[in-house]
Tab-separated table of C-alpha atoms and ligand atoms in Angstrom:
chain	number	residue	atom	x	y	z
A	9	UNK	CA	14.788	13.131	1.782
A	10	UNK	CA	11.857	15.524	1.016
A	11	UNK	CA	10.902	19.148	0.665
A	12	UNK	CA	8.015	21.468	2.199
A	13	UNK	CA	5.196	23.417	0.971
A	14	UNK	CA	3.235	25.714	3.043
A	15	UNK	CA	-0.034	25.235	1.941
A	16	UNK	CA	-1.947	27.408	4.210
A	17	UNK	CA	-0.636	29.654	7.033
A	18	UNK	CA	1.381	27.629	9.411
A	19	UNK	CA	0.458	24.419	7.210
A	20	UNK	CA	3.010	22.526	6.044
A	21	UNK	CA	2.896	19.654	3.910
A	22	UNK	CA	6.566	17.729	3.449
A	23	UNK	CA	6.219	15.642	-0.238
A	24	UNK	CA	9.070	12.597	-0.806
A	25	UNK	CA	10.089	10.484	-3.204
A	26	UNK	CA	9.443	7.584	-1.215
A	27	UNK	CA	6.414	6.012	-2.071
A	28	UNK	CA	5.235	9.784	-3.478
A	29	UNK	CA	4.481	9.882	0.261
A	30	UNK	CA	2.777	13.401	2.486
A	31	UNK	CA	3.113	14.198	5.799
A	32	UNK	CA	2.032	17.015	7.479
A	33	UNK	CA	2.391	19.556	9.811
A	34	UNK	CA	0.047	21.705	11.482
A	35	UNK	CA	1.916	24.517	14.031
A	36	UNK	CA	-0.824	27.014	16.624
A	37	UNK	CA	0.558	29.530	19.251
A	38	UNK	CA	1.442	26.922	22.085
A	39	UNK	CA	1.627	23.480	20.306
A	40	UNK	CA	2.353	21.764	16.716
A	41	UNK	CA	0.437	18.399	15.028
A	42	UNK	CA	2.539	16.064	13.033
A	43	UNK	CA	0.160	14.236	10.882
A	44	UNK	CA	1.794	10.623	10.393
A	45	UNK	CA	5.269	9.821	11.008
A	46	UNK	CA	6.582	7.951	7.722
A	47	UNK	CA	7.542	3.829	6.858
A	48	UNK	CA	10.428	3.429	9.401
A	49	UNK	CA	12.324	5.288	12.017
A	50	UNK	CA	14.816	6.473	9.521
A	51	UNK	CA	12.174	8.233	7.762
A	52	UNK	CA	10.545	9.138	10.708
A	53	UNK	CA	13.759	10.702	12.264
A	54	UNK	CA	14.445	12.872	9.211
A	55	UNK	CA	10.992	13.969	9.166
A	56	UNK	CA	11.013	14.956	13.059
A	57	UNK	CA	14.621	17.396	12.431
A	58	UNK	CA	12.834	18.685	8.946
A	59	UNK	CA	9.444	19.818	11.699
A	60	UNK	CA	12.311	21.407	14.205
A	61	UNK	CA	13.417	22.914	10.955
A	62	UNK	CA	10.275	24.666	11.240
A	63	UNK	CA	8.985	25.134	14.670
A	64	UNK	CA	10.109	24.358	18.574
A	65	UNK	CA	7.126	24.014	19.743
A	66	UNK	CA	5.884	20.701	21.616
A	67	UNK	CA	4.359	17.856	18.801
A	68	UNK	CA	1.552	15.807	19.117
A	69	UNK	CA	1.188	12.941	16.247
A	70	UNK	CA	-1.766	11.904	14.438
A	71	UNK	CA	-1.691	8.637	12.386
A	72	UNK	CA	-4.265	8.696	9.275
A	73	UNK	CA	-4.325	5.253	9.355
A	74	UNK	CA	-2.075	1.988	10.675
A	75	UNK	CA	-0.682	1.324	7.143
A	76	UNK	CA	3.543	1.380	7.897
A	77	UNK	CA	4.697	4.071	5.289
A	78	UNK	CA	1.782	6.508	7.675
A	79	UNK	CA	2.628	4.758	11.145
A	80	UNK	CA	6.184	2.883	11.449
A	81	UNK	CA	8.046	6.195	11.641
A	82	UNK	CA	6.201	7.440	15.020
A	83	UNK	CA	9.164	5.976	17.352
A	84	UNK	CA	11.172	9.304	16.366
A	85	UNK	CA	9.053	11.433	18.410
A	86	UNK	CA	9.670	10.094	21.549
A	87	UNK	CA	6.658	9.663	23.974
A	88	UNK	CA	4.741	12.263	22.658
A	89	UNK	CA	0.701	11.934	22.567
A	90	UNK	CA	-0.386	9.552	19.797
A	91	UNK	CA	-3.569	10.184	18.025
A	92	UNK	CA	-5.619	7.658	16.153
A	93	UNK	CA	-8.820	5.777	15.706
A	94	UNK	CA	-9.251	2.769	18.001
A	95	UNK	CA	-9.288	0.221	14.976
A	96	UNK	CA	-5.320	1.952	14.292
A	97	UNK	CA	-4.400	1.083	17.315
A	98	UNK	CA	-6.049	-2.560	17.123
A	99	UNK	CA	-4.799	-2.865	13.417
A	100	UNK	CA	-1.355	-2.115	15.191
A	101	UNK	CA	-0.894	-4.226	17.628
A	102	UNK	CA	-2.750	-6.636	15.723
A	103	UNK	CA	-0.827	-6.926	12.465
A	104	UNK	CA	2.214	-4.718	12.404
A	105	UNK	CA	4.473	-7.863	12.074
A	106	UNK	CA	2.389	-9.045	9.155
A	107	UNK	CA	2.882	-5.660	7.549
A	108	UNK	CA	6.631	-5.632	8.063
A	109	UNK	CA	7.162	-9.175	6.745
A	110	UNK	CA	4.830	-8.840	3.876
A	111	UNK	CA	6.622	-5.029	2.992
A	112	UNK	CA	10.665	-6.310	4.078
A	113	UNK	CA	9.606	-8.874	1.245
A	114	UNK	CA	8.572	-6.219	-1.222
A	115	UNK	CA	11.895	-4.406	-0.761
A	116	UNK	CA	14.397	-7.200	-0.956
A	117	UNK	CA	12.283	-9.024	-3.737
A	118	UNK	CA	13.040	-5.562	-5.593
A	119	UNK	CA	16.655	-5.367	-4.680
A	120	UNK	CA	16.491	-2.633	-1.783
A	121	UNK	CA	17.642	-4.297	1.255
A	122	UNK	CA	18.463	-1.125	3.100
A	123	UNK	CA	14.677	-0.497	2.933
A	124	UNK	CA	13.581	-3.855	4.539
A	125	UNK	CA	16.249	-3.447	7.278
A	126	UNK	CA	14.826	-0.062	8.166
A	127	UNK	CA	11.496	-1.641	7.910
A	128	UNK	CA	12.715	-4.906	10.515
A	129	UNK	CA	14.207	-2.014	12.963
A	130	UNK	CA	11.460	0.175	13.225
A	131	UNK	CA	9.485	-0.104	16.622
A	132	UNK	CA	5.711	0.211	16.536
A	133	UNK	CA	3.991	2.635	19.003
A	134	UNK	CA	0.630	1.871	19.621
A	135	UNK	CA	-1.114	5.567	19.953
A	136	UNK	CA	-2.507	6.407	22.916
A	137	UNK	CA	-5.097	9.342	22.297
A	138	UNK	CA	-8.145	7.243	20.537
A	139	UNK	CA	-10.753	8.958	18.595
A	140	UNK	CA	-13.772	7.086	17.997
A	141	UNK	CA	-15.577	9.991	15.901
A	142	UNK	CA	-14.614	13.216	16.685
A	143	UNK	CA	-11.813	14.966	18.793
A	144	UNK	CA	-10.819	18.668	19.029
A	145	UNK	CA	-6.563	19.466	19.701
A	146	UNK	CA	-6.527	23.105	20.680
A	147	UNK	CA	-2.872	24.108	19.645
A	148	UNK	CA	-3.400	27.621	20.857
A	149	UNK	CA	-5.070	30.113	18.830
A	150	UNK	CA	-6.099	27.294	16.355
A	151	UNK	CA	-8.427	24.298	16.837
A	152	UNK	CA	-7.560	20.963	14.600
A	153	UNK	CA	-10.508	18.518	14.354
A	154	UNK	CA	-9.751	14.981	14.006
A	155	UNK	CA	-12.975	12.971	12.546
A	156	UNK	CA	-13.318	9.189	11.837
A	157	UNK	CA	-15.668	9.593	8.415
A	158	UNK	CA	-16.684	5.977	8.368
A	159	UNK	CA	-14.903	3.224	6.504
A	160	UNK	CA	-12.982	3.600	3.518
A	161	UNK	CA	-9.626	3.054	2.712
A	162	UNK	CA	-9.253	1.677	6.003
A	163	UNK	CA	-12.138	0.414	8.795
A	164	UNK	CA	-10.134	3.322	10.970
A	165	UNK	CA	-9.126	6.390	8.812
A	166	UNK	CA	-9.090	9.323	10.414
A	167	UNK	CA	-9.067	12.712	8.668
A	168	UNK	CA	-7.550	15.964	9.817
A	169	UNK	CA	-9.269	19.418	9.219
A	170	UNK	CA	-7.560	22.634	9.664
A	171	UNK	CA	-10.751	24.603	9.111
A	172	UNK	CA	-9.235	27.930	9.883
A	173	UNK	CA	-7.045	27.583	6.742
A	174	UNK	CA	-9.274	25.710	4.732
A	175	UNK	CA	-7.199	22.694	4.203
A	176	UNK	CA	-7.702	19.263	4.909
A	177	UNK	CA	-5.336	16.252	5.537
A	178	UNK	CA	-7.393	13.205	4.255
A	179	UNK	CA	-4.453	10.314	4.439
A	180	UNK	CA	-5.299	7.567	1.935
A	181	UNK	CA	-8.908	8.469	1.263
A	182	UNK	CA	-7.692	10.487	-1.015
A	183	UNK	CA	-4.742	9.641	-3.440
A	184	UNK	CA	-3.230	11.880	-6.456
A	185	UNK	CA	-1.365	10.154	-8.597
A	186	UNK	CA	-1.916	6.982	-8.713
A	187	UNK	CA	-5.380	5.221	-8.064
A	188	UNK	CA	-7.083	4.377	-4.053
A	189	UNK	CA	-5.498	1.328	-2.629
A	190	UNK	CA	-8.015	-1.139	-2.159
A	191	UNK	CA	-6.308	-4.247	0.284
A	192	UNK	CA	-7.784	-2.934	3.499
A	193	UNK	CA	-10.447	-0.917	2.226
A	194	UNK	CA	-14.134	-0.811	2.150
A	195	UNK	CA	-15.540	0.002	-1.316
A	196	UNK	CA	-19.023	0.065	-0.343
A	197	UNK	CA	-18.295	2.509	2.469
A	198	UNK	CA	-15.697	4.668	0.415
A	199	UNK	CA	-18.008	7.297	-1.438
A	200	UNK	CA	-19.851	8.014	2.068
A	201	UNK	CA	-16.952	8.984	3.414
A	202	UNK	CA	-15.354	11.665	0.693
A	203	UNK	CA	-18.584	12.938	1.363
A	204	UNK	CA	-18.095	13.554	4.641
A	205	UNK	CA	-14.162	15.114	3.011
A	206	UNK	CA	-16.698	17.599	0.818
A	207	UNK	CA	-18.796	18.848	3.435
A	208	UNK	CA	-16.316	20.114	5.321
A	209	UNK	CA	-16.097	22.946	2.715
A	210	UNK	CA	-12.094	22.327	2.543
A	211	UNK	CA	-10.382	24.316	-0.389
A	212	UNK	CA	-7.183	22.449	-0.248
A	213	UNK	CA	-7.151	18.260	0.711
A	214	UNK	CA	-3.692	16.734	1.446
A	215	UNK	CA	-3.821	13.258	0.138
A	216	UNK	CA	-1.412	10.074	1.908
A	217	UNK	CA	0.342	10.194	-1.702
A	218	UNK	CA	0.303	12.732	-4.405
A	219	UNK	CA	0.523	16.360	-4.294
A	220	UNK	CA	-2.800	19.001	-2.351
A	221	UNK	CA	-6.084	18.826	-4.367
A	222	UNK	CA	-8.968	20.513	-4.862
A	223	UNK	CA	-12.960	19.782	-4.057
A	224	UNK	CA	-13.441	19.703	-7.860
A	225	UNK	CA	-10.631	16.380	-7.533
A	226	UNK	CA	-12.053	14.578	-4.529
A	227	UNK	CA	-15.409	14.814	-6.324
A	228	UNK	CA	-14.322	13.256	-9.277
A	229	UNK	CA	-12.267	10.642	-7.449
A	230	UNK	CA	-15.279	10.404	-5.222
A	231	UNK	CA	-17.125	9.271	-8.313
A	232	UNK	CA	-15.045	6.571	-9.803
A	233	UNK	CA	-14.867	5.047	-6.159
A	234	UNK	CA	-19.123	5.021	-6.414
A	235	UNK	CA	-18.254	3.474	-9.982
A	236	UNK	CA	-16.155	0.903	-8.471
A	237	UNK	CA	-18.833	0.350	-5.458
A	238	UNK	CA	-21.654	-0.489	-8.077
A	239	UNK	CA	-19.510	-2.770	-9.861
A	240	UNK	CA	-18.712	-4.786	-6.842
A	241	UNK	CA	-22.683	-4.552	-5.519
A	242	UNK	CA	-22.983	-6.078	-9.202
A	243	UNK	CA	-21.017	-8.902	-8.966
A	244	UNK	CA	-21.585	-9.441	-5.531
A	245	UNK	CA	-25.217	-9.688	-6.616
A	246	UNK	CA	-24.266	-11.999	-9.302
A	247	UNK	CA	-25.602	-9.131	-12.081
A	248	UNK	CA	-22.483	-9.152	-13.929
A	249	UNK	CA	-18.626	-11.293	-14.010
A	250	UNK	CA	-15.814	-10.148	-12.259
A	251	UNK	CA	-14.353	-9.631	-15.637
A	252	UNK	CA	-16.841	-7.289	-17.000
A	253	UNK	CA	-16.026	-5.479	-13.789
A	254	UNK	CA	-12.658	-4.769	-14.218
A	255	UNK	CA	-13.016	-4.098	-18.146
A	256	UNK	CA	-15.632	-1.125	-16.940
A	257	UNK	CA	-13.672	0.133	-14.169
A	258	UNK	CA	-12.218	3.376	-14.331
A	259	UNK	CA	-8.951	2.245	-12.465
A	260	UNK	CA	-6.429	-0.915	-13.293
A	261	UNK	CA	-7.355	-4.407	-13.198
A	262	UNK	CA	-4.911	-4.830	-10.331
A	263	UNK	CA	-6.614	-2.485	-8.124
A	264	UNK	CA	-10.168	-3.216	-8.857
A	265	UNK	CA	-9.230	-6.774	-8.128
A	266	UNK	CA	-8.559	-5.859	-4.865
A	267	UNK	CA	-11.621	-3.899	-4.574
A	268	UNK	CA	-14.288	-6.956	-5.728
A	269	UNK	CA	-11.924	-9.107	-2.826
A	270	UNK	CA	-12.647	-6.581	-0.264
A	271	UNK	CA	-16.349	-6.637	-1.290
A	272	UNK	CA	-16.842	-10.032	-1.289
A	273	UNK	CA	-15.028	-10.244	2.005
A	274	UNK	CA	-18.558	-8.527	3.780
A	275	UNK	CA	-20.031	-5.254	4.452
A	276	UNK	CA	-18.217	-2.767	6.210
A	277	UNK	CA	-18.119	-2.559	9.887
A	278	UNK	CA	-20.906	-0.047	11.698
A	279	UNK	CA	-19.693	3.079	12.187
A	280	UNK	CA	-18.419	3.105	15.895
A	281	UNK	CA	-20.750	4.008	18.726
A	282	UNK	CA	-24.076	3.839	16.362
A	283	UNK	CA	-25.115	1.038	17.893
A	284	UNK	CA	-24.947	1.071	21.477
A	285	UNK	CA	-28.054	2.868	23.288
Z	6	ZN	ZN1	-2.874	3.368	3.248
């Protein structure tokens, strides 16, 4: 089902199979954060006895993002608080069915119908704790800052720093692995907002997939997302062809394709709050 590390002192991260998916877990003196919940309540369920494995303390959640494999698994944790940015929340109540049509689809199209059943029983819990920019969750003895870095992967990722320990959770900003996911994402934005992942002087960044990464490997990845950002600026600006795009970019055609789509699609949202007086 999937296995821990303790990457920092009281930081777990649990790796699976599934999707090369990471969740996390953060435990202080009085209280423990789950960051994301899995793709269904199955996973979810095995991931909540795997924490208790671990720690009794009372959970709080935090959801990276509302993409299901990070979101569709909260259910298992019973009413606990919910953490996420407001746009999670929207994306949720907005277009979780969408999701788990479009993803029950994927499974049975690829002969797992066990997966899209668990998928088409898993109830969605919209979170209730929003964070616009910036929250603090004191779990005793330890402070975990949540912080919105502006759009990326999502209009609404949220990343989670544990700065006592150095490591920080960064949900699909950051992949290892295999290359970003572009369908909800905001190329543009992207760069701006591993920045924000670099200056919080983290030694150790949990990505959504993959295995914990460096600085040295967010800057790099940081990069080729700027390389895919100019490429779409260029075709958006009519400079060069989509094809020439995807020939120069460092990452498949399947994924930059995505990535030119999103582009084209508009400029990323503001950043929230910026613009009221
Ligand atoms: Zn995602």
């Amino acid at each position: 089902m999937g296995r821990w590390a303790e990457v920092a002192d009281r930081v777990w991260v649990r790796r699976h199979e599934e999707l090369d998916l990471s969740l996390g877990l953060v435990a202080g003196e009085r209280a423990c954060l789950v960051v994301d919940t899995g793709a269904d309540e199955v996973q979810g369920a095995g991931f909540a006895a795997a924490v208790r494995e671990l720690t009794d303390l009372p959970w709080s959640v935090v959801l990276t993002h509302a993409h299901f494999d990070h979101s569709f698994g909260t259910a298992a944790f019973g009413g606990c608080p919910v953490w996420a940015h407001p746009g999670c929340r929207a994306d949720l109540a907005g277009h979780a069915e969408t999701q788990r049509s479009h993803w029950a689809e994927y499974y049975r199209a690829r002969g797992r119908p066990e997966a899209a059943a668990r998928l088409a029983a898993a109830r969605v819990v919209l979170p209730d704790r929003p964070v616009e920019d910036v929250a603090e969750i004191d779990l005793g003895g330890r402070v975990v800052r949540l912080a919105h870095p502006g759009p990326g992967h999502t209009g609404h990722d949220l990343m989670v720093d544990v700065s006592d320990s150095g490591v920080l959770f960064a949900g699909d900003l950051v992949e290892q692995g295999a290359p970003p996911s572009f369908g909800d994402a905001f190329p543009g934005a992207w760069p701006s907002a591993l920045d924000r992942i670099l200056a919080s002087g983290a030694r150790t960044v949990v990505p959504g997939h993959g295995e914990p990464v460096d600085a040295a490997f967010v800057a790099r990845q940081r990069a080729e997302l700027a390389q895919v950002a100019a490429l779409c600026l260029a075709v958006t600006r009519g400079e060069i062809a989509a094809d020439e795009a995807l020939a120069r970019s460092p990452y498949p055609a399947e994924f930059t394709s995505d990535a030119l789509r999103r582009a084209a699609a508009g400029p990323a949202p503001r950043p929230p709050g910026r613009d009221r007086s």
